[in-house]
Coordinates of C-alpha atoms and ligand atoms in Angstrom, one line a residue:
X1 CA -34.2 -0.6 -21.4
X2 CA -33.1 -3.6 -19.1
X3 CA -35.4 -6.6 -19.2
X4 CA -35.5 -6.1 -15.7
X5 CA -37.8 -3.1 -16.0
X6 CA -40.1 -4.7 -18.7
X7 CA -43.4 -5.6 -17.4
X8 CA -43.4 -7.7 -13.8
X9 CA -40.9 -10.2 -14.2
X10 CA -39.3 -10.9 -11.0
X11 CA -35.9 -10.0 -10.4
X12 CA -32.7 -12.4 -10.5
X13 CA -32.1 -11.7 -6.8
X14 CA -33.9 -9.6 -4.3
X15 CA -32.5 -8.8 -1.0
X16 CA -34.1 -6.9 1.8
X17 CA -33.1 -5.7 5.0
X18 CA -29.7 -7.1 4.9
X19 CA -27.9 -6.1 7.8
X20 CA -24.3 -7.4 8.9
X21 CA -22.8 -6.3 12.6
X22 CA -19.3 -6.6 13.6
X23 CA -19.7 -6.1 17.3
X24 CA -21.7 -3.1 17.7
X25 CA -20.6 -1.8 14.4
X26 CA -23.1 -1.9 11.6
X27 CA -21.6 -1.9 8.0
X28 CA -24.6 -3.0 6.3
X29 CA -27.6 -1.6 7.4
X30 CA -31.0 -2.7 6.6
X31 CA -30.5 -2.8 2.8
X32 CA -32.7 -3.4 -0.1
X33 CA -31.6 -4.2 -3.4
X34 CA -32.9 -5.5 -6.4
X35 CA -30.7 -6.9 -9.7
X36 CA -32.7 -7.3 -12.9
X37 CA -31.9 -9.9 -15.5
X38 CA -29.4 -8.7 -17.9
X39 CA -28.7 -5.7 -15.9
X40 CA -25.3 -4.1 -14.9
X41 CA -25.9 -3.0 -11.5
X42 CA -23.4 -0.5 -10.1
X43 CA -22.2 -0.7 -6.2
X44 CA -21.5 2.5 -5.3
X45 CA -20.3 4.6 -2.1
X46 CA -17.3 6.1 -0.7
X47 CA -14.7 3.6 1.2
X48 CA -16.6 2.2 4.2
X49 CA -20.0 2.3 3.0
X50 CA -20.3 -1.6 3.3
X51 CA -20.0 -3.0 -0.5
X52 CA -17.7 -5.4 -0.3
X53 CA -19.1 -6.7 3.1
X54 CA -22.8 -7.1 0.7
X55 CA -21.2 -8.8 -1.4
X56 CA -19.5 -11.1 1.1
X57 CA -22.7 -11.7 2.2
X58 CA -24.2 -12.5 -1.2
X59 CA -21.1 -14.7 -1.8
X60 CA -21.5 -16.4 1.3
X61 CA -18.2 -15.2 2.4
X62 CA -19.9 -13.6 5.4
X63 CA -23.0 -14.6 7.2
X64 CA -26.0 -11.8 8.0
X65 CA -26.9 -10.6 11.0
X66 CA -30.3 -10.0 9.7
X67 CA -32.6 -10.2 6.4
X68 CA -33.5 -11.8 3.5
X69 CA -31.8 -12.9 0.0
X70 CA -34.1 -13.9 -2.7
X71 CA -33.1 -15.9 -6.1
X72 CA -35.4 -16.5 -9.0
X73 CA -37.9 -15.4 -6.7
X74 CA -37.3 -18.1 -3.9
X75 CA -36.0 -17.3 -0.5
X76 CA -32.8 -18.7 0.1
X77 CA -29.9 -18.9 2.3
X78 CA -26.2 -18.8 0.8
X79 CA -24.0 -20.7 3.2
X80 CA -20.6 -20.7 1.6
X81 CA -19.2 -20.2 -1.5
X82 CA -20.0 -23.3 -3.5
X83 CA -23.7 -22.4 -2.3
X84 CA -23.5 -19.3 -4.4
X85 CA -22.0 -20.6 -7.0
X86 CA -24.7 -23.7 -7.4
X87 CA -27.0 -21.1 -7.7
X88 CA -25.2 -19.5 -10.3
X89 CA -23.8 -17.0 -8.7
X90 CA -19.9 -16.2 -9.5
X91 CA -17.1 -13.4 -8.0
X92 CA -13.9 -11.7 -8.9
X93 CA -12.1 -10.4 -5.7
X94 CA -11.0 -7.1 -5.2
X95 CA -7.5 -8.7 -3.9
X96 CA -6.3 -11.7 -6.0
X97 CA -6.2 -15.5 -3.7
X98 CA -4.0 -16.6 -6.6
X99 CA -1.2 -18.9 -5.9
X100 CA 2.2 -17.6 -8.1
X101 CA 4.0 -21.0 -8.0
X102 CA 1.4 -22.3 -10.2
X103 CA 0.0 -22.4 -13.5
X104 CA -3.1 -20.3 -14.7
X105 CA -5.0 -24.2 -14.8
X106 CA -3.7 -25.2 -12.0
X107 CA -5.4 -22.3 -10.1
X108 CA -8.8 -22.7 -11.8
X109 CA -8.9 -26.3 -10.6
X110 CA -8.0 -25.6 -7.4
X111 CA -11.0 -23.5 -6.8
X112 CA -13.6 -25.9 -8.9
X113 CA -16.2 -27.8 -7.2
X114 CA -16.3 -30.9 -9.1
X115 CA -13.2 -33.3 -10.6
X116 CA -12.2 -32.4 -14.4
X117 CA -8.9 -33.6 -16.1
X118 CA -6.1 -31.1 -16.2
X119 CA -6.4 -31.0 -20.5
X120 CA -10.3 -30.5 -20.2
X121 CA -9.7 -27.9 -17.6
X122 CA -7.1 -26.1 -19.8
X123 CA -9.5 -26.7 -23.3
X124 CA -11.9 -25.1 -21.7
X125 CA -10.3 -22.2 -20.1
X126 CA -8.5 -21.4 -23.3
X127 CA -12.0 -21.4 -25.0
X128 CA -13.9 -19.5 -22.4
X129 CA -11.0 -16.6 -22.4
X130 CA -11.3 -16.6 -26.3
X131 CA -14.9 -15.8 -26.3
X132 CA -14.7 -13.3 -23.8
X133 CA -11.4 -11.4 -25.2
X134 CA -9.6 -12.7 -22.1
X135 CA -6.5 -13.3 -23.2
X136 CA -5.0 -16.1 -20.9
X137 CA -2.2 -18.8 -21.7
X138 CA -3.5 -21.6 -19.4
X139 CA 0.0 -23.0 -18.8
X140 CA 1.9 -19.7 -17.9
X141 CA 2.6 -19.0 -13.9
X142 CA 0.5 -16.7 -12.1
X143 CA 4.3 -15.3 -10.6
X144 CA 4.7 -13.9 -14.5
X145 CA 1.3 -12.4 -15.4
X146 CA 0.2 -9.3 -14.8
X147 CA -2.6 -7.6 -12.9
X148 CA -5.0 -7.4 -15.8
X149 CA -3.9 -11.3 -16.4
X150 CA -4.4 -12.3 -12.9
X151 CA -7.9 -10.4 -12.9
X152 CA -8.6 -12.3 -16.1
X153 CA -7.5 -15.7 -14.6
X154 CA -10.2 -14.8 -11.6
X155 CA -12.9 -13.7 -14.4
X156 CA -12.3 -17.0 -16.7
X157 CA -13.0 -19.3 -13.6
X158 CA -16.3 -17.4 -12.7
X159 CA -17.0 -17.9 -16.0
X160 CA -16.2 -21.8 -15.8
X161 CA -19.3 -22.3 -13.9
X162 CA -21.7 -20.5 -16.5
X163 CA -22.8 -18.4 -13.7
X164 CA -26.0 -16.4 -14.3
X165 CA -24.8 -13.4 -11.5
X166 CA -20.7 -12.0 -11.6
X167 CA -20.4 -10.0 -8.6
X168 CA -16.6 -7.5 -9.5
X169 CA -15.5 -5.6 -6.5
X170 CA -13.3 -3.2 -7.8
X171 CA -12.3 -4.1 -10.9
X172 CA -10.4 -1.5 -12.1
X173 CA -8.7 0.2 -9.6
X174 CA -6.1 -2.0 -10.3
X175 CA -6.0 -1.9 -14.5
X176 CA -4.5 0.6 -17.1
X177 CA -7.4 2.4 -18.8
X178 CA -6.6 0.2 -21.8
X179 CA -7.3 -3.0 -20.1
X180 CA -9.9 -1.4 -18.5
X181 CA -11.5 -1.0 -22.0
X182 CA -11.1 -4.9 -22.3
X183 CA -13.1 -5.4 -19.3
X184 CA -15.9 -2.9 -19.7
X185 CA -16.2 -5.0 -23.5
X186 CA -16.4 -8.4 -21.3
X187 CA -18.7 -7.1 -19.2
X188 CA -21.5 -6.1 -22.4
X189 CA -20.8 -9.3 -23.6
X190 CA -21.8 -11.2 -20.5
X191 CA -25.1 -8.7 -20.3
X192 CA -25.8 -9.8 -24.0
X193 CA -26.0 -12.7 -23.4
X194 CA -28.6 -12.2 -20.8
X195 CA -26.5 -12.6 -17.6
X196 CA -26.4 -10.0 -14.9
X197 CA -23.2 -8.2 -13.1
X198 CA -22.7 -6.4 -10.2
X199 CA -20.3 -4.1 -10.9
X200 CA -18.3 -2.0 -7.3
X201 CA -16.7 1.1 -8.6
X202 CA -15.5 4.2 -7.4
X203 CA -15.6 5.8 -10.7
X204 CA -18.3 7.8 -11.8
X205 CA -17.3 8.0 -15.9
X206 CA -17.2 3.9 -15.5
X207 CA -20.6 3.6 -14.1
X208 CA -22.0 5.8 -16.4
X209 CA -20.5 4.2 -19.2
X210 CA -21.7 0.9 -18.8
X211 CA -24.2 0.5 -16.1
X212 CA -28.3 0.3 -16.3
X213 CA -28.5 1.1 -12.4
X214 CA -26.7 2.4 -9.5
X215 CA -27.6 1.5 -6.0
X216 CA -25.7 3.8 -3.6
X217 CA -24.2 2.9 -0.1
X218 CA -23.8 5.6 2.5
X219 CA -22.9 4.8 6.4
X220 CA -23.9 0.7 5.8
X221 CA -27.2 2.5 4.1
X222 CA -28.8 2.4 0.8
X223 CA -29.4 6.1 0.2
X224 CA -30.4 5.9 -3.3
X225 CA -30.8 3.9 -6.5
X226 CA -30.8 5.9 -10.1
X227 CA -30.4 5.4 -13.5
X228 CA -26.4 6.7 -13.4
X229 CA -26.8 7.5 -17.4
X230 CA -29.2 9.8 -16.3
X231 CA -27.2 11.5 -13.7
X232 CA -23.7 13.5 -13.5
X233 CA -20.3 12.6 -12.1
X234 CA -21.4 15.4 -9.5
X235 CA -24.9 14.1 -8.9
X236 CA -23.4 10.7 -8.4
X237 CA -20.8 11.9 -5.8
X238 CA -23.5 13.9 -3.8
X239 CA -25.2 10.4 -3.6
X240 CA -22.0 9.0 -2.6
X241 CA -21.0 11.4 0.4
X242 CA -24.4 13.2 1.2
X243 CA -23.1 16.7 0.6
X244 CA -21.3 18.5 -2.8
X245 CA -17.9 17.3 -3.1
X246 CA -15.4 20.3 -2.7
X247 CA -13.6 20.9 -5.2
X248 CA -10.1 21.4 -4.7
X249 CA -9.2 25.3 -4.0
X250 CA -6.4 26.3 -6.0
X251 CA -3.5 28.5 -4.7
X252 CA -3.7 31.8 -6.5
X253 CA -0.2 31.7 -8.0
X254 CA 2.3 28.9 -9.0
X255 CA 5.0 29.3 -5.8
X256 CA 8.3 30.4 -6.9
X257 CA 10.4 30.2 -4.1
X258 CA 13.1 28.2 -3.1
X259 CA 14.5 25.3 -5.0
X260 CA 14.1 22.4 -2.7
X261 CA 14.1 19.5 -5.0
X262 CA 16.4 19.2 -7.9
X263 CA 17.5 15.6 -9.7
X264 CA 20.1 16.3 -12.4
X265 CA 20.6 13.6 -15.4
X266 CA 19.1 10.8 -13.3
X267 CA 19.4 7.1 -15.2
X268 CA 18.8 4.0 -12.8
X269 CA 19.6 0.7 -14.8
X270 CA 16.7 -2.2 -13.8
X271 CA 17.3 -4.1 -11.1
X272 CA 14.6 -6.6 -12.6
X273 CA 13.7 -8.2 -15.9
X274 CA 10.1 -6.1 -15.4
X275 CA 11.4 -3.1 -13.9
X276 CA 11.8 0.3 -16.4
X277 CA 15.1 1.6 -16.8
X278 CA 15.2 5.5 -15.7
X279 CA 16.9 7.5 -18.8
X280 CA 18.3 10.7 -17.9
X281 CA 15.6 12.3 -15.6
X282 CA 16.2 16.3 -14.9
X283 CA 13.3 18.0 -12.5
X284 CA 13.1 20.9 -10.3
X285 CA 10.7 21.4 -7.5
X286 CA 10.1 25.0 -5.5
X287 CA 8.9 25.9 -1.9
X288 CA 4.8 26.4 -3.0
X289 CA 5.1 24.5 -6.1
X290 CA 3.2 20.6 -6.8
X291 CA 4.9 19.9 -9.7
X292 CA 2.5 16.4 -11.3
X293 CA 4.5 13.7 -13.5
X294 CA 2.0 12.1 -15.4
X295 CA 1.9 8.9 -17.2
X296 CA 0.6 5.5 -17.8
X297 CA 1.6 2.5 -15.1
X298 CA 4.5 0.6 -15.8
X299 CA 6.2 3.4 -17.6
X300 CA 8.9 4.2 -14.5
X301 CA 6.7 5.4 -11.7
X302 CA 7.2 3.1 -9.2
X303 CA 11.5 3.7 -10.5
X304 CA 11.2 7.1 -9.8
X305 CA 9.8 7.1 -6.5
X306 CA 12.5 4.3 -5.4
X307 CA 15.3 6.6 -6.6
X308 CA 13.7 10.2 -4.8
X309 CA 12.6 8.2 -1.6
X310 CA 16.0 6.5 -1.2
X311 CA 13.8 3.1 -0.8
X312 CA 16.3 2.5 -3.5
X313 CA 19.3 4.7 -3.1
X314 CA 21.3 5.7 -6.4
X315 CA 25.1 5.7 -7.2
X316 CA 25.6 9.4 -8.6
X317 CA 25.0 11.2 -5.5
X318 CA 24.9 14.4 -7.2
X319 CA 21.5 13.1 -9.3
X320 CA 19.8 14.0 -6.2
X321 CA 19.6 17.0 -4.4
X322 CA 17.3 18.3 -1.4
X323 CA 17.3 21.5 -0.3
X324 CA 21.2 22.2 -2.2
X325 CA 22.8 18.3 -0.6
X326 CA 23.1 15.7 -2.3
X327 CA 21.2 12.5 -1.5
X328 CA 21.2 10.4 -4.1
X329 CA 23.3 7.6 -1.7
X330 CA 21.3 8.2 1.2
X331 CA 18.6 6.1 2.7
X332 CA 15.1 6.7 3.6
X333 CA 15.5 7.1 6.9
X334 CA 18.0 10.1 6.3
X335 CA 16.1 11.8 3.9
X336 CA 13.4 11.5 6.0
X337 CA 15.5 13.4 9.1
X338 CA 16.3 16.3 6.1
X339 CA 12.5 17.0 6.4
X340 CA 11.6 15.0 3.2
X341 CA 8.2 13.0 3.3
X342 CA 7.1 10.2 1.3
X343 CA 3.5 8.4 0.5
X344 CA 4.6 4.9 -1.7
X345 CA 1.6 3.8 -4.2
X346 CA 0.8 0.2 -2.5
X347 CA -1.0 0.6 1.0
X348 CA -1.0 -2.5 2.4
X349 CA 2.4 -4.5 3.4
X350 CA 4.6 -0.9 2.3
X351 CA 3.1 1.7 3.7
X352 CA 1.0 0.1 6.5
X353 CA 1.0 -2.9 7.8
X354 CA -2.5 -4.3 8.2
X355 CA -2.5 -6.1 11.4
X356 CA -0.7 -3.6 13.4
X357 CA -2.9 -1.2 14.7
X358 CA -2.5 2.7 13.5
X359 CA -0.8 3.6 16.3
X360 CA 1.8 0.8 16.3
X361 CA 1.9 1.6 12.4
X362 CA 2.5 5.4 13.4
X363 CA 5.3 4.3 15.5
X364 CA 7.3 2.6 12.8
X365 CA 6.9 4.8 10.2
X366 CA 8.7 7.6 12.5
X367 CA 12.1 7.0 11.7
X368 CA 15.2 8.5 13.8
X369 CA 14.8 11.8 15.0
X370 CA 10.6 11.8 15.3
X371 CA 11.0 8.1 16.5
X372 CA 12.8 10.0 19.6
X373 CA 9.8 11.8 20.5
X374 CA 7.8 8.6 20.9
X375 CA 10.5 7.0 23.0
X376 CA 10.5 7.7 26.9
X377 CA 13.9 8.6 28.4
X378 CA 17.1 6.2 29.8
X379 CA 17.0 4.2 26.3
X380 CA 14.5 1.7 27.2
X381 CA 13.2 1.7 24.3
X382 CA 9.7 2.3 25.7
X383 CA 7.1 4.3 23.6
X384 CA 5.7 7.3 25.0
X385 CA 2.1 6.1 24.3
X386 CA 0.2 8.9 25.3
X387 CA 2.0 11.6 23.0
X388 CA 1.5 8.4 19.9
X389 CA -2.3 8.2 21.0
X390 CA -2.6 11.7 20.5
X391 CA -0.6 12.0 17.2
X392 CA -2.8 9.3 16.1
X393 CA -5.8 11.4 17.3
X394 CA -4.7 14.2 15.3
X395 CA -4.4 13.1 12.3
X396 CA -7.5 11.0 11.7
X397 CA -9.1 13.9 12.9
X398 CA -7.2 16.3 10.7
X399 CA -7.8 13.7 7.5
X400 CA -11.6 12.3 8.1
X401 CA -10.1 9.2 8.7
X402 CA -13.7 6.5 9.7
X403 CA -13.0 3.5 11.5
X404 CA -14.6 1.4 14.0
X405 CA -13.0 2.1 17.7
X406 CA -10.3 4.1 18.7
X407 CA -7.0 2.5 17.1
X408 CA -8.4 -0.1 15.2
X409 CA -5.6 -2.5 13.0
X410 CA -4.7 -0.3 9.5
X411 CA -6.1 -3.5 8.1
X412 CA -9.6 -3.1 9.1
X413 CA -10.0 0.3 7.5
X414 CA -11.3 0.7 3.9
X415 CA -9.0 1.5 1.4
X416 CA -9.7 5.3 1.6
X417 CA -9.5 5.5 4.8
X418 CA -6.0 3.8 5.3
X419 CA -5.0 6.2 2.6
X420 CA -6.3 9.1 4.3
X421 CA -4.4 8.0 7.3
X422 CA -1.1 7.5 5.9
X423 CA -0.8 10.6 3.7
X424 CA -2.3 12.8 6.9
X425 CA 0.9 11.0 9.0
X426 CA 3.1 12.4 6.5
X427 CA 1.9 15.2 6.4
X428 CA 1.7 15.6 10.2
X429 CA 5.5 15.5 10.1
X430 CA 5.3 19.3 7.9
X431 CA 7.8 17.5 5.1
X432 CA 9.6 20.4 3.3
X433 CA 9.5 18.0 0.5
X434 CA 6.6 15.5 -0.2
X435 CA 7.2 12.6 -2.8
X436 CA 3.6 10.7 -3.3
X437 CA 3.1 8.1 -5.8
X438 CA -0.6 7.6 -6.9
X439 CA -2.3 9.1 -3.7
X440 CA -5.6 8.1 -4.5
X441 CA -5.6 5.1 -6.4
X442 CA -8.9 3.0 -6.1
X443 CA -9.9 5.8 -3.5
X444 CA -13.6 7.3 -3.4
X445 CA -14.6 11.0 -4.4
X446 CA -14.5 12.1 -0.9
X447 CA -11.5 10.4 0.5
X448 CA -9.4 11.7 -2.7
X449 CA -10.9 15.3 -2.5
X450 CA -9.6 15.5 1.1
X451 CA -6.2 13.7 -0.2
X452 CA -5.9 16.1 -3.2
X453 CA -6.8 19.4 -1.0
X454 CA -4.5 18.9 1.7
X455 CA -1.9 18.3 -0.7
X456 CA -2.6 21.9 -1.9
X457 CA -2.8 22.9 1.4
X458 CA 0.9 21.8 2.1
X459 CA 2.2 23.1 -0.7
X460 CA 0.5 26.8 0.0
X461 CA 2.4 26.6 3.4
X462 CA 5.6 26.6 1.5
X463 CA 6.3 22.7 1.1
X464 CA 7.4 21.1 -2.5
X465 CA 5.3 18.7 -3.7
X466 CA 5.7 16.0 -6.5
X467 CA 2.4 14.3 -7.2
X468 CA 3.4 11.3 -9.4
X469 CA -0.2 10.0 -11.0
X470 CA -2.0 8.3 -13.5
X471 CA -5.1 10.2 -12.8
X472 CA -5.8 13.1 -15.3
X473 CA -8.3 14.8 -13.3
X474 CA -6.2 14.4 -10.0
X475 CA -3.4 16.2 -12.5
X476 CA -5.3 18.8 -13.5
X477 CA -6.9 19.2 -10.3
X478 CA -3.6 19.5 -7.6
X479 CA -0.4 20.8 -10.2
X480 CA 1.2 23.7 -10.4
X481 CA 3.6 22.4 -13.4
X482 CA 3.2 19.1 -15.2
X483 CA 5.5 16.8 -16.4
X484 CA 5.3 13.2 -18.2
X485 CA 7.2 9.7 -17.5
X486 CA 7.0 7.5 -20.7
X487 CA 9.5 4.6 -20.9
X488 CA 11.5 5.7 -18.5
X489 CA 11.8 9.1 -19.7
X490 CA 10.2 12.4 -18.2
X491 CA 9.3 15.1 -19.8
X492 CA 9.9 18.6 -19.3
X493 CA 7.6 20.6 -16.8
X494 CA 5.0 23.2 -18.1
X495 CA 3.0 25.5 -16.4
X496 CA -0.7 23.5 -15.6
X497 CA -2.6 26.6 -17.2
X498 CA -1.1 26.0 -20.7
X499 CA -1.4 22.2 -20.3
X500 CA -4.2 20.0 -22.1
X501 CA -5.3 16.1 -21.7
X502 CA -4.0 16.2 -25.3
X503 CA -0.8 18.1 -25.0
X504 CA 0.3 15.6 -22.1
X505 CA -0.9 13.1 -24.7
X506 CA 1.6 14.4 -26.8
X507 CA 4.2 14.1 -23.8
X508 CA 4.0 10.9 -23.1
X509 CA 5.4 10.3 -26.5
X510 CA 2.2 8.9 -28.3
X511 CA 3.6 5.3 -26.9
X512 CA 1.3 4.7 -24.3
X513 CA -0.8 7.7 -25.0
X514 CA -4.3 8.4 -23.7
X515 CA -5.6 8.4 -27.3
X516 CA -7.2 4.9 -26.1
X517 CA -9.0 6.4 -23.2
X518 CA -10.7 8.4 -25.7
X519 CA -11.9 5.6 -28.1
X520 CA -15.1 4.7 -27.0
Ligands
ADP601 P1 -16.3 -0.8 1.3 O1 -16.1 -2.1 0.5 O2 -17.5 -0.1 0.9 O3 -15.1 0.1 1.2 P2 -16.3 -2.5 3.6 O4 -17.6 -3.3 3.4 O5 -15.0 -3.2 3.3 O6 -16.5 -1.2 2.8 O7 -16.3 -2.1 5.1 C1 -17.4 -1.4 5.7 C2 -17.1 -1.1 7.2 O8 -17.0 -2.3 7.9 C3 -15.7 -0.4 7.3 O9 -15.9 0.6 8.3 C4 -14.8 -1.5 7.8 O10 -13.8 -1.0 8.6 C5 -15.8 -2.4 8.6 N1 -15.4 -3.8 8.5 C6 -15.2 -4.6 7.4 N2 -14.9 -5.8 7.6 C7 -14.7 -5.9 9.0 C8 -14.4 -6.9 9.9 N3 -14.1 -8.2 9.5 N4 -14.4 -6.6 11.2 C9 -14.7 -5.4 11.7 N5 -15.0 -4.3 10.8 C10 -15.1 -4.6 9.5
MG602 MG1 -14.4 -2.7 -0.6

């Protein structure tokens, strides 16, 4: 039991009625929300629900349109930043504002409020990280550290200012499940010491795992606030969207026509100190099949989906073949125009860019011979607009896809809704061949059950898919035949309906296994 719920001790912050408007557009809506001492309070809601602008608010990042904050009992207004954090109130971003050229001390200090010496600064960032199990080196450049380092780097200098309140939007959408572990450990530690978190997740296991209450966003709305131990990964979603979440409807039968995709003895040498070699891949892919490569990130992934995309083409042209040609030298853009369709695993900057808006990003993403039907006649490079408005149309229609206006900028969706748009304007184009590289990272229950089912859907009208993923569930949930990258290497493919968690355990060569996301 939470000392917040013992006897009637006033909660560490109280807010009520917070409302935030962006023109006419409400994404927070009136909400209440209490955070006990102690507590680990999960954020929840599907992308768009207004979490991360509450917590701008409580960060004073944003200002409200309306309501009331409370801390220690006292009404108060946070006006910027260094307001919350004299309060005590600290916060690790969803997206890094590190800079790369410097050093991990160099950073902290840059974000401090009050002068320290560079060695006092480092002392007690190396100390801080030990007691936490934060591994940092405060002298090593942001450029070579990691994700999971960065996000430490960002954690350490909330700690610096002993806060009483860590706010963590996201935190592990962008972590192995191994560092994730690391982090959840942090995070008890903090709450042992009688400090509070706020904790934004989309994952249900996580919440349950480690939280003492969930408040739940819908629409900019509370729409509930449970004790998530107490509820199930289903009950949760309901919460999260307002109705069951589908689950994904299978095809009846693994497809066996056609071989569409086929990449014969595929080995790609690094083309960076932190890239993974690619070691003699073989694969196979059918019309109506969604074959899933699983594996842990970092062991090749991103490699592989270079090399099949033609983002980076390879020498052997022979290694690749679509559809009986080979490719392997060919580019993007003339894969694309063989009917092949790719989703790469970072949104923003690759697949979209944010301040375009989706039309314009439509536009560019048509390469060649769909390009041709946006362009009006006598090579004036003019866009037909109307047929790109109505393209655009379709597809957020044919995906879910919320936003504010008609053709908002990519970069004001959420992350699930940007995803949703830029897998439904691949598929759009009816690819014979889909390549997708973690389609619903960081993405909530309902965005990535409309991701995973229409990728079934495609591959039931007779499309290859190849589904590369990290995500067990998403595995299990979407493949017809499974595979596994480890170092580089991949697997053979097995039917999913002899496949186990542990069997693909076994796969991935016991390296990098999954044993560790079975610890606890
Ligand atoms: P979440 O973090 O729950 O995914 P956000 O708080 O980021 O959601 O966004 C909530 C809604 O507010 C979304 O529909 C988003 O498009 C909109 N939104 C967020 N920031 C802005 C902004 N600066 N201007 C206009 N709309 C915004
Ligand atoms: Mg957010």
């Amino acid at each position: 039991m939470s000392q917040s719920q013992s006897g009637g001790e006033k909660p560490l912050l109280a807010v009520r009625g917070l409302t935030k408007l962006f023109g006419s557009f409400k994404a927070c809506d009136g909400i209440d929300l209490d955070i006990g001492h102690g507590e680990i309070h999960a954020l929840l809601g599907e992308n768009g629900a207004g979490k991360s602008t509450l917590v701008k608010m409580l960060f004073g990042i944003l200002a409200p349109s309306d309501g009331s904050v409370s801390w220690e009992g006292h009404e108060t207004l946070i006006a910027n930043p260094a307001a919350a954090r004299r309060l005590g109130i600290g916060m690790v971003f969803q997206h890094f504002s590190l800079f790369e050229a410097l050093t991990v001390a160099e950073n902290i200090a840059l974000s401090l409020d009050e002068e320290i010496s560079m060695a006092d600064l480092a002392r007690k960032a190396a100390d801080l990280s030990k007691a936490y199990g934060l591994p940092l080196d405060p002298y090593a450049h942001v450029a070579d550290l990691s994700v999971g380092e960065r996000q430490r780097i960002e954690i350490v200098r909330a700690l610096l200012q002993n806060p009483k309140l860590i706010i963590l939007d996201e935190p592990t959408s962008v972590l192995t499940p191994q560092e994730a572990d690391k982090l959840f450990e942090t995070l008890l530690k903090l709450k042992s010491e009688g400090r509070s978190v706020l904790y934004i997740s989309h994952r249900l296991e996580e919440v349950q795992r480690i939280c003492d209450r969930a408040t739940v966003l819908r629409h900019g709305k509370v729409t509930g606030s449970c004790n998530p131990r107490t509820e199930t990964p289903a009950s949760l979603a309901r919460m999260m969207v307002g109705a069951d979440v589908a689950g994904v409807e299978r095809p009846a039968s693994v497809g066996a026509g056609p071989i569409q995709l086929e990449v014969k003895a595929l080995s790609v040498n690094p083309r960076s100190p932190f890239a993974m070699p690619l070691k003699s891949i073989n694969l196979r892919v059918r019309a109506g099949e969604i074959l899933a490569i699983a594996g842990v990130a970092g062991n090749g992934q991103s490699e592989l989906f270079d090399a099949l995309s033609g983002e980076y083409p390879v020498p052997e042209n022979d290694a690749i073949q679509l559809r009986g040609r080979a490719v392997g030298r060919l580019g993007i853009n003339e894969r694309r125009l063989m009917g092949a369709g790719f989703v790469p695993e970072e949104r923003h900057g690759h697949a979209a860019v944010p301040a375009l808006s989706l039309s314009e990003n439509l536009v560019l993403s048509r390469n060649a011979s769909d390009r041709v039907a946006y362009l009006a006649g006598g090579g004036l490079g003019l866009i037909r607009h109307g047929l790109v408005q109505q393209a655009t149309r379709r597809i957020c229609e044919m995906m879910d896809v919320r936003k504010s206006g008609d053709d908002p900028a990519a970069g004001s969706l959420s992350g699930g809704n940007l995803q949703k748009f830029i897998v439904g304007r691949e598929l759009d184009r009816q690819p014979s061949v889909l390549i997708v590289n973690q389609p619903t990272w960081g993405v909530d229950a309902g965005a990535a059950s409309r991701i995973r089912q229409a990728l079934v859907d495609l591959a039931r009208s007779g499309s290859a898919v190849v589904v590369i993923s990290q995500d067990l569930d998403e595995i299990f949930e979407v493949a017809s035949t499974i595979a596994a990258i480890s170092e580089g290497r991949l697997s053979a493919a097995y039917p999913a309906s002899d496949m186990t968690r542990e069997r693909i355990g076994v796969l991935m060569g016991g390296l990098h296994g999954l044993e560790s996301d079975h610890a606890h």
